[in-house]
Structure formats: structure tokens, C-alpha cells
Coordinates of C-alpha atoms and ligand atoms in Angstrom, one line a residue:
M1 CA 7.7 -26.4 27.2
I2 CA 4.1 -27.5 26.4
Y3 CA 2.4 -25.5 23.7
L4 CA -1.4 -25.4 24.0
D5 CA -2.1 -22.2 22.0
N6 CA -2.5 -23.7 18.5
N7 CA -5.3 -21.3 17.6
A8 CA -2.8 -18.4 17.9
T9 CA -0.3 -20.1 15.7
T10 CA 1.3 -23.5 15.2
Q11 CA 4.7 -25.0 15.0
V12 CA 6.0 -25.3 11.4
H13 CA 5.9 -29.0 10.6
P14 CA 9.4 -30.4 9.9
E15 CA 8.2 -31.7 6.4
V16 CA 6.9 -28.3 5.6
A17 CA 10.3 -26.7 6.6
K18 CA 12.0 -29.3 4.4
A19 CA 9.8 -28.6 1.4
M20 CA 10.4 -24.8 1.5
G21 CA 14.1 -25.1 2.3
P22 CA 15.4 -25.1 -1.3
F23 CA 13.4 -22.0 -2.1
L24 CA 15.2 -20.1 0.7
S25 CA 18.6 -21.0 -0.7
N26 CA 19.4 -22.2 -4.3
E27 CA 16.0 -22.0 -5.9
Y28 CA 15.6 -18.2 -5.7
G29 CA 14.2 -17.5 -9.2
N30 CA 11.4 -15.1 -9.8
P31 CA 8.5 -17.2 -11.1
S32 CA 7.8 -14.6 -13.8
T33 CA 11.1 -15.1 -15.6
G34 CA 11.8 -17.3 -18.6
Y35 CA 15.0 -19.1 -17.7
D36 CA 15.2 -22.5 -15.9
L37 CA 15.8 -21.0 -12.4
G38 CA 12.6 -18.9 -12.7
R39 CA 10.6 -21.7 -14.4
R40 CA 11.3 -24.1 -11.5
S41 CA 9.9 -21.5 -9.1
N42 CA 6.9 -21.1 -11.3
E43 CA 6.3 -24.9 -11.4
A44 CA 6.6 -25.0 -7.6
V45 CA 3.9 -22.2 -7.2
K46 CA 1.7 -24.1 -9.7
E47 CA 2.0 -27.3 -7.7
A48 CA 1.2 -25.5 -4.4
R49 CA -1.8 -24.0 -6.0
N50 CA -3.0 -27.5 -7.0
Q51 CA -2.4 -28.7 -3.5
V52 CA -4.4 -25.9 -1.8
A53 CA -7.2 -26.3 -4.3
E54 CA -7.4 -30.0 -3.5
F55 CA -7.4 -29.2 0.2
L56 CA -10.5 -27.0 -0.3
N57 CA -12.1 -29.2 -3.0
S58 CA -12.0 -26.3 -5.4
D59 CA -10.4 -25.5 -8.7
T60 CA -6.8 -24.4 -9.1
E61 CA -7.7 -21.1 -10.8
E62 CA -9.9 -20.2 -7.7
I63 CA -6.9 -20.0 -5.4
V64 CA -5.1 -16.6 -4.9
F65 CA -2.0 -16.5 -2.7
T66 CA -1.9 -13.7 -0.2
S67 CA 0.4 -12.7 2.7
C68 CA -1.8 -13.8 5.5
G69 CA -5.4 -14.3 6.7
T70 CA -5.8 -10.6 7.4
E71 CA -5.0 -9.8 3.7
S72 CA -7.4 -12.5 2.5
D73 CA -10.2 -11.1 4.7
N74 CA -9.5 -7.5 3.7
T75 CA -9.4 -8.4 0.0
A76 CA -12.7 -10.3 0.1
I77 CA -14.5 -7.3 1.6
F78 CA -12.7 -4.7 -0.6
S79 CA -13.5 -6.8 -3.7
A80 CA -17.2 -7.3 -3.0
I81 CA -17.8 -3.6 -2.1
T82 CA -15.8 -2.1 -5.0
A83 CA -17.0 -4.6 -7.6
M84 CA -20.6 -3.7 -6.8
P85 CA -20.5 0.1 -5.9
E86 CA -24.3 0.4 -6.0
K87 CA -24.6 -1.9 -3.0
R88 CA -23.5 -0.3 0.3
H89 CA -24.5 -2.7 2.9
I90 CA -22.8 -5.7 4.5
V91 CA -23.9 -8.3 7.0
T92 CA -21.5 -9.7 9.5
T93 CA -21.5 -11.0 13.1
S94 CA -20.6 -9.5 16.4
I95 CA -17.8 -12.1 16.9
E96 CA -15.7 -11.7 13.8
H97 CA -12.0 -11.3 13.9
S98 CA -10.9 -7.6 13.6
A99 CA -9.4 -8.4 10.2
V100 CA -13.1 -8.3 9.0
I101 CA -14.8 -5.9 11.3
A102 CA -12.1 -3.3 11.7
F103 CA -11.3 -3.2 8.0
A104 CA -15.0 -2.8 7.0
K105 CA -15.4 0.0 9.5
A106 CA -12.2 1.8 8.8
V107 CA -11.6 1.6 5.1
M108 CA -15.0 1.5 3.4
P109 CA -16.6 4.9 4.0
G110 CA -20.4 5.2 3.8
L111 CA -20.8 1.4 4.3
E112 CA -23.7 0.3 6.4
I113 CA -22.9 -2.7 8.6
T114 CA -25.3 -5.0 10.3
E115 CA -23.7 -7.2 13.0
L116 CA -25.7 -10.3 13.7
P117 CA -25.8 -11.2 17.5
V118 CA -24.9 -14.7 18.8
N119 CA -26.7 -16.7 21.5
E120 CA -25.1 -17.9 24.7
E121 CA -23.6 -20.9 22.7
G122 CA -21.9 -18.4 20.4
I123 CA -24.0 -19.2 17.3
I124 CA -25.9 -16.8 15.0
S125 CA -29.6 -17.3 14.1
L126 CA -30.4 -18.1 10.5
E127 CA -33.7 -16.2 10.9
D128 CA -31.7 -13.1 11.9
L129 CA -29.6 -13.6 8.8
K130 CA -32.6 -13.8 6.5
D131 CA -34.1 -10.7 8.1
A132 CA -30.8 -8.7 7.8
I133 CA -30.1 -9.3 4.1
R134 CA -31.4 -6.4 2.0
K135 CA -31.5 -5.7 -1.8
D136 CA -28.5 -3.5 -1.4
T137 CA -26.5 -6.1 0.6
A138 CA -23.2 -6.6 -1.3
L139 CA -21.7 -9.1 1.1
V140 CA -22.5 -11.4 4.0
T141 CA -19.3 -12.3 5.9
I142 CA -19.5 -14.9 8.7
M143 CA -16.5 -16.6 10.2
W144 CA -16.4 -20.4 10.0
A145 CA -14.9 -21.0 13.5
N146 CA -14.3 -18.5 16.2
N147 CA -10.6 -18.3 17.1
E148 CA -11.3 -17.8 20.8
T149 CA -14.1 -20.3 21.6
G150 CA -13.8 -22.6 18.6
V151 CA -17.5 -22.4 18.0
C152 CA -18.5 -23.1 14.4
Q153 CA -21.3 -21.3 12.5
P154 CA -23.8 -23.0 10.2
I155 CA -21.9 -22.0 7.1
E156 CA -23.5 -24.4 4.7
E157 CA -27.0 -23.0 5.5
A158 CA -25.9 -19.4 5.8
S159 CA -24.1 -19.5 2.4
L160 CA -27.2 -21.0 0.8
I161 CA -29.5 -18.4 2.2
T162 CA -27.1 -15.7 1.0
K163 CA -26.8 -17.2 -2.5
E164 CA -30.6 -17.3 -2.9
S165 CA -30.8 -13.6 -1.9
G166 CA -28.3 -12.6 -4.6
S167 CA -25.6 -11.3 -2.2
L168 CA -22.0 -12.5 -2.1
F169 CA -20.8 -14.7 0.7
H170 CA -17.4 -14.7 2.4
T171 CA -16.2 -16.8 5.3
D172 CA -13.1 -16.4 7.4
A173 CA -12.0 -20.0 7.7
V174 CA -8.6 -19.0 9.1
N175 CA -9.1 -21.0 12.3
A176 CA -11.2 -23.8 10.8
A177 CA -8.8 -24.8 8.0
G178 CA -6.8 -27.9 8.8
K179 CA -8.9 -28.8 11.8
I180 CA -12.2 -29.7 10.0
P181 CA -12.7 -30.6 6.3
I182 CA -13.6 -27.8 4.0
D183 CA -15.4 -28.7 0.8
L184 CA -16.2 -25.8 -1.6
S185 CA -17.8 -27.9 -4.4
A186 CA -21.4 -26.8 -3.6
G187 CA -20.5 -23.3 -5.0
N188 CA -22.4 -21.2 -2.5
I189 CA -19.3 -19.6 -1.0
D190 CA -17.8 -16.8 -3.1
F191 CA -14.8 -16.0 -0.9
L192 CA -13.0 -18.0 1.8
S193 CA -9.9 -17.0 3.7
I194 CA -7.2 -19.3 5.1
S195 CA -3.8 -18.6 6.8
G196 CA -0.8 -21.0 6.7
H197 CA 0.5 -20.4 10.2
K198 CA -2.7 -21.9 11.7
F199 CA -2.0 -25.3 10.3
H200 CA 1.8 -25.8 10.5
A201 CA 3.1 -23.6 7.6
P202 CA 5.1 -20.5 8.6
K203 CA 3.6 -17.1 9.2
G204 CA 3.3 -14.7 6.3
I205 CA 1.4 -16.8 3.8
G206 CA -2.4 -17.1 3.3
A207 CA -4.8 -17.8 0.5
L208 CA -8.1 -16.4 -0.7
Y209 CA -10.5 -18.7 -2.5
V210 CA -12.4 -16.7 -5.1
R211 CA -15.2 -18.7 -6.7
K212 CA -15.1 -18.7 -10.5
G213 CA -17.4 -16.0 -11.8
A214 CA -17.6 -14.1 -8.5
P215 CA -17.2 -10.3 -9.1
Y216 CA -13.6 -9.5 -8.1
K217 CA -11.4 -6.4 -7.7
P218 CA -7.8 -6.7 -6.4
L219 CA -6.7 -4.9 -3.3
L220 CA -3.0 -4.9 -4.3
I221 CA -2.4 -3.5 -7.8
G222 CA 0.9 -3.6 -9.6
G223 CA 2.4 -6.5 -11.6
G224 CA 0.1 -9.1 -13.2
Q225 CA 0.9 -11.9 -10.7
E226 CA -1.9 -14.2 -9.6
E227 CA -3.7 -13.6 -12.9
G228 CA -4.1 -10.0 -11.9
K229 CA -5.8 -10.8 -8.7
R230 CA -3.0 -9.9 -6.3
A231 CA 0.1 -8.0 -7.4
G232 CA 3.5 -8.6 -5.8
T233 CA 6.3 -11.1 -6.6
E234 CA 5.3 -14.5 -5.3
A235 CA 6.7 -15.6 -1.9
V236 CA 7.7 -18.9 -3.4
A237 CA 9.1 -20.6 -0.3
Q238 CA 6.0 -19.7 1.8
I239 CA 3.7 -20.7 -1.0
V240 CA 5.5 -24.1 -1.3
A241 CA 5.1 -24.4 2.5
L242 CA 1.4 -23.7 2.3
G243 CA 1.0 -26.3 -0.3
K244 CA 2.8 -28.9 1.7
A245 CA 0.9 -28.0 4.9
A246 CA -2.3 -28.4 3.0
V247 CA -1.3 -31.9 1.8
L248 CA -0.4 -32.9 5.4
A249 CA -3.6 -31.5 6.7
T250 CA -5.6 -33.4 4.2
E251 CA -3.8 -36.6 5.1
R252 CA -4.5 -36.0 8.8
L253 CA -8.2 -35.3 8.2
N254 CA -8.4 -38.5 6.1
D255 CA -6.7 -40.4 8.9
Q256 CA -9.2 -39.6 11.7
G257 CA -7.4 -36.3 12.5
Q258 CA -10.5 -34.7 13.9
E259 CA -11.1 -37.7 16.3
K260 CA -7.4 -37.6 17.4
L261 CA -7.7 -33.9 18.2
S262 CA -11.0 -34.2 20.1
Q263 CA -9.7 -37.1 22.1
M264 CA -6.9 -34.9 23.4
R265 CA -9.1 -31.9 23.9
D266 CA -11.8 -33.9 25.7
A267 CA -9.3 -35.6 28.0
L268 CA -7.8 -32.2 29.0
E269 CA -11.3 -30.8 29.5
Q270 CA -12.5 -33.7 31.6
N271 CA -9.3 -33.6 33.8
L272 CA -9.9 -29.9 34.5
I273 CA -13.7 -30.2 35.1
K274 CA -13.0 -33.1 37.5
G275 CA -10.0 -31.4 39.2
I276 CA -11.3 -27.9 39.5
K277 CA -14.6 -27.0 41.2
G278 CA -16.4 -24.1 39.6
T279 CA -15.2 -24.8 36.0
H280 CA -17.5 -23.7 33.2
R281 CA -17.3 -24.5 29.5
N282 CA -18.0 -21.6 27.2
G283 CA -19.7 -21.9 23.9
S284 CA -21.4 -24.8 22.1
S285 CA -20.0 -28.1 23.0
R286 CA -21.6 -29.6 19.9
F287 CA -20.7 -27.1 17.2
R288 CA -17.1 -26.4 17.8
L289 CA -13.6 -27.2 16.5
P290 CA -12.2 -30.5 17.7
N291 CA -9.1 -28.9 19.1
T292 CA -10.4 -26.0 21.2
S293 CA -11.6 -25.8 24.8
H294 CA -12.7 -22.5 26.3
L295 CA -13.2 -22.6 30.1
S296 CA -13.8 -20.2 32.9
F297 CA -12.8 -20.9 36.5
D298 CA -14.7 -19.2 39.4
D299 CA -12.6 -16.7 41.4
V300 CA -9.6 -17.0 39.1
D301 CA -8.2 -14.1 37.0
A302 CA -7.2 -15.7 33.7
G303 CA -4.3 -13.2 33.4
D304 CA -2.8 -14.6 36.7
L305 CA -3.3 -18.1 35.5
L306 CA -1.5 -17.4 32.2
I307 CA 1.5 -16.0 34.1
L308 CA 1.7 -18.9 36.6
A309 CA 1.3 -21.4 33.8
N310 CA 4.0 -19.7 31.7
D311 CA 6.4 -19.9 34.7
K312 CA 5.8 -23.7 34.6
G313 CA 6.5 -23.9 30.9
L314 CA 2.9 -24.1 29.7
C315 CA 1.6 -21.8 26.9
I316 CA -2.1 -21.1 27.1
A317 CA -4.3 -18.1 26.1
S318 CA -6.9 -15.9 27.6
G319 CA -9.3 -13.9 25.5
S320 CA -8.8 -10.7 27.6
A321 CA -6.7 -7.9 26.2
C322 CA -4.6 -5.9 28.5
S323 CA -4.9 -2.2 27.8
T324 CA -3.6 0.6 30.0
G325 CA -2.8 -1.8 32.7
K326 CA -6.4 -3.0 33.1
R327 CA -7.6 -6.3 31.6
E328 CA -10.5 -5.9 29.3
P329 CA -13.1 -8.7 29.1
S330 CA -13.2 -10.5 25.7
R331 CA -15.7 -8.9 23.3
I332 CA -16.5 -12.5 22.2
M333 CA -17.6 -13.6 25.7
K334 CA -19.5 -10.3 26.1
A335 CA -21.3 -10.9 22.7
M336 CA -22.3 -14.3 24.1
G337 CA -24.0 -12.6 27.0
H338 CA -21.4 -13.5 29.7
T339 CA -20.5 -11.2 32.7
D340 CA -17.2 -9.4 32.8
E341 CA -16.3 -11.7 35.7
R342 CA -16.8 -14.9 33.7
A343 CA -15.0 -13.4 30.7
L344 CA -12.0 -12.3 32.8
S345 CA -11.7 -15.8 34.2
S346 CA -11.7 -17.6 30.9
I347 CA -8.9 -19.3 29.1
R348 CA -8.5 -20.9 25.7
L349 CA -6.7 -24.3 25.3
S350 CA -6.0 -25.3 21.7
V351 CA -4.2 -28.5 20.8
S352 CA -2.7 -29.7 17.6
S353 CA -1.6 -33.0 16.1
M354 CA 1.9 -32.2 17.4
N355 CA 0.8 -32.5 21.0
T356 CA 1.0 -35.8 22.9
D357 CA -1.2 -37.5 25.4
Q358 CA 1.6 -37.1 28.0
E359 CA 1.5 -33.3 27.4
I360 CA -2.2 -33.3 28.0
E361 CA -1.8 -35.1 31.4
E362 CA 1.1 -32.8 32.4
S363 CA -0.7 -29.6 31.4
S364 CA -3.9 -30.7 33.3
K365 CA -1.8 -31.0 36.5
I366 CA -0.1 -27.7 35.9
I367 CA -3.4 -25.8 35.4
I368 CA -5.0 -27.5 38.5
E369 CA -2.0 -26.6 40.6
C370 CA -2.0 -23.0 39.4
V371 CA -5.7 -22.5 40.0
E372 CA -5.4 -23.9 43.5
K373 CA -2.5 -21.5 44.2
I374 CA -4.4 -18.5 42.9
R375 CA -7.5 -19.4 44.9
S376 CA -5.5 -20.0 48.1
L377 CA -3.7 -16.6 47.8
R378 CA -6.9 -14.8 46.9
S379 CA -8.6 -16.0 50.1
D380 CA -6.1 -13.6 51.8
G381 CA -7.1 -10.7 49.5
P382 CA -6.4 -9.7 45.9
V383 CA -3.0 -10.6 44.3
I384 CA -1.5 -9.6 41.0
F385 CA 1.1 -12.0 39.7
S386 CA 4.0 -10.8 37.6
S387 CA 6.1 -13.1 35.5
D388 CA 9.7 -13.6 36.5
K389 CA 10.5 -14.7 32.9
Ligands
PLP1 N1 -9.2 -14.6 11.2 C1 -9.1 -15.4 12.3 C2 -10.4 -16.1 12.7 C3 -7.9 -15.5 13.0 O1 -7.9 -16.3 14.0 C4 -6.8 -14.8 12.5 C5 -5.5 -14.9 13.3 O2 -5.5 -14.9 14.5 C6 -6.9 -14.0 11.4 C7 -8.1 -13.9 10.8 C8 -5.7 -13.2 10.9 O3 -4.8 -14.1 10.3 P1 -3.3 -13.7 10.0 O4 -2.7 -13.7 11.4 O5 -2.8 -14.8 9.1 O6 -3.3 -12.4 9.4

């Protein structure tokens, strides 16, 4: 099997699995207890907090462990809105993950939401942001990197504009963390979400960075864990895993990790552009994650391509969601102004440091073969493939 869907989730790194192992067996103490077994868990959580803080170039007390990226996003929005009840407006973008958009719409009644559009490259305009911020804007929330296209937003500039306006700034960095360096030392970002399973920790662990001094209200209320910022007995094994994954990601980024990812991604992209006529790249090629390629192929249904690739042992993604038997075009592609046809023919390829050059060559061949097959059958009329696996 070749796995090229690392923006969906990643394989747990063997060193991460090793680090968390003892906390799934003998080291099962509750970190809030006073005997040695519990104290060792408490120490392990402290160490992981230091590791995550270092990964983000922030302070230890600014890291709150959560269960996932979704909880981190939900908490940041909930916190900003409830900490400043007089402000009832938030600014976001039309391409956010639903953990941001759906939560804001569903759970915060009476909230006014301005969604900034993106251009064909998938990028917001800073002028639009300036125009959208009002006196009653509690929060600006803009994702760092889009999970589908990999396109990165001008977060440094956007957070500075927001800071100068007096509103709070949150960024969903769930798909950016581990792939590009994140440095929070400038202090313009109030909240930042990450999720372990996107950079080789297991699913079920995330973190929210909360800038020291930022107004904060917890989403989960109960015991006093996480200094009262997030109740619930700590998931020690997962927290240890997140810490170790953060250390490994920092090492990779310091050792030309971005270049290594982009070499693989670019080789794959070039093979496909050369090998398949009518290939189009979607989103900015300059401002994007080093691991992500988002491509459309003329006259190819991405759903068919996924099924054929899967049958050949290749895991790739399409942005389209299948509802009631009909494939819906990706809302991200639509927000970028693309037609339904182009959106429905788009796939996402996302590599990780656990991929090899040989896998890149093999997967290029598989995709080219599958596209040729779909096109040759389509010339005889429409076909719907169904997986035999
Ligand atoms: N935000 C982005 C950009 C994501 O890609 C994801 C996961 O797909 C999430 C939030 C949600 O993260 P989690 O799966 O950890 O809840």
C-alpha cells in the first residue's frame, strides 16, 4: 500500500508509539494523585507540555491539551465569545474547516459572522480583513493552511492587523503544524489549534495555545486540570505521544524537512503534469504547504479515480463529499471560483516524511494508468466505478 493522504491523518511514528507505550501499560497513574505512580504521570505531562511549547516557540503555561483539533477550534471560539459578551461579531473565511464555521453557526446564537472570500489562488485579501473588522468584533479566525489545497494564508500580517484593531486572533494550524515552522513569539496570535494525528501522533490528542493574558473561558468545566482551562483527567499516553511527535517534527524541520517534503511533492506533480494532458494545479503554487498538491484532470471524475487507485493499493483523496449518492463539489474549490466540473475532477495528494522516492514514482504511474483507463472508458459513454474491495 502507498499512503498519500497525510493531510487526512498520518501514520504514528514508531518512536512516538514507543514513548507512549509505558503509559498504556504500567504507568497508569492519574497525574492529580500524590503517590509515585501518579507523580510520574504528572512529570510526563509536564515534559510533554514543555516539548509542545518549544515546538511552537511559546511558553509552557500557554499550552492547553485537548482531545483533538476540533475541540481546540471550538474552545478558541467559545472562549473569545463568552469572555467578551458585549462583542457579538466574528470574522472568518469561506474556506475554514467545519470545526470553526459549523461550531460558530450552530452553538453561538445571535452571533454575526463575516466570511472573507478568497481569490482563485485560495488566499484572502488583507484589505477585506481591515474592512471587515468592527468595534464589536470579538474574534478573527483564519486558518493557517487549508487541509484540501494546502494554501497558506498571510497569518503574520492578518494577526498584526487584528491585534492593532483590538480584536482577538485565532488560527487553525491543524494542517500546518509539523509541515512548516510555527513561531508564536511575536505575540500577535491569541489562540492556535493543533492536532497530533496530523504529524505522526495518534488520533485523540490536540492542543490549544492560549496567549498569556488573552481573555479565556473554558469549554469543558469540571475538575481543575490544565490550570482550570480544560477539565477532564489527562490522557497521559496521548499527551506524551504529542510531546514526542512535536520533538520529532522540530528535528525534521531543522533538518531541511520542508525541502524534503517539497522535493517529493514536486516530483509527483511534475510526473503527473507531464504524463497526463489536461492537468491543472489548484491554488497558489507559491503560498502552500510543502507536502500538498491539489490537481484537477480534465474529463476525469475524482471519485472514479479514487476507487481505481484504491484497487491498486494507493490512498489519495478528493475534496468532494458523497451525499445521497451524488458527489458534491468541494466548497473550497467553489469558494476559489472554480466550476463544479473542475471541482469534481480534483484530487489531493499529501506526502509525509514517511513516504519514499520510490513510492512517489510508483504512485505517479498508478495515477497516470488510472486516468488513462477512465478516459478511454468514458469515450464510450459515462461509467461509474465501484470498488471491489
Ligand atoms: N482543522 C483542520 C484544518 C483540519 O484539517 C482538521 C482535520 O481534518 C481539523 C481542524 C479537525 O481536527 P481533528 O480531526 O483533530 O478534530
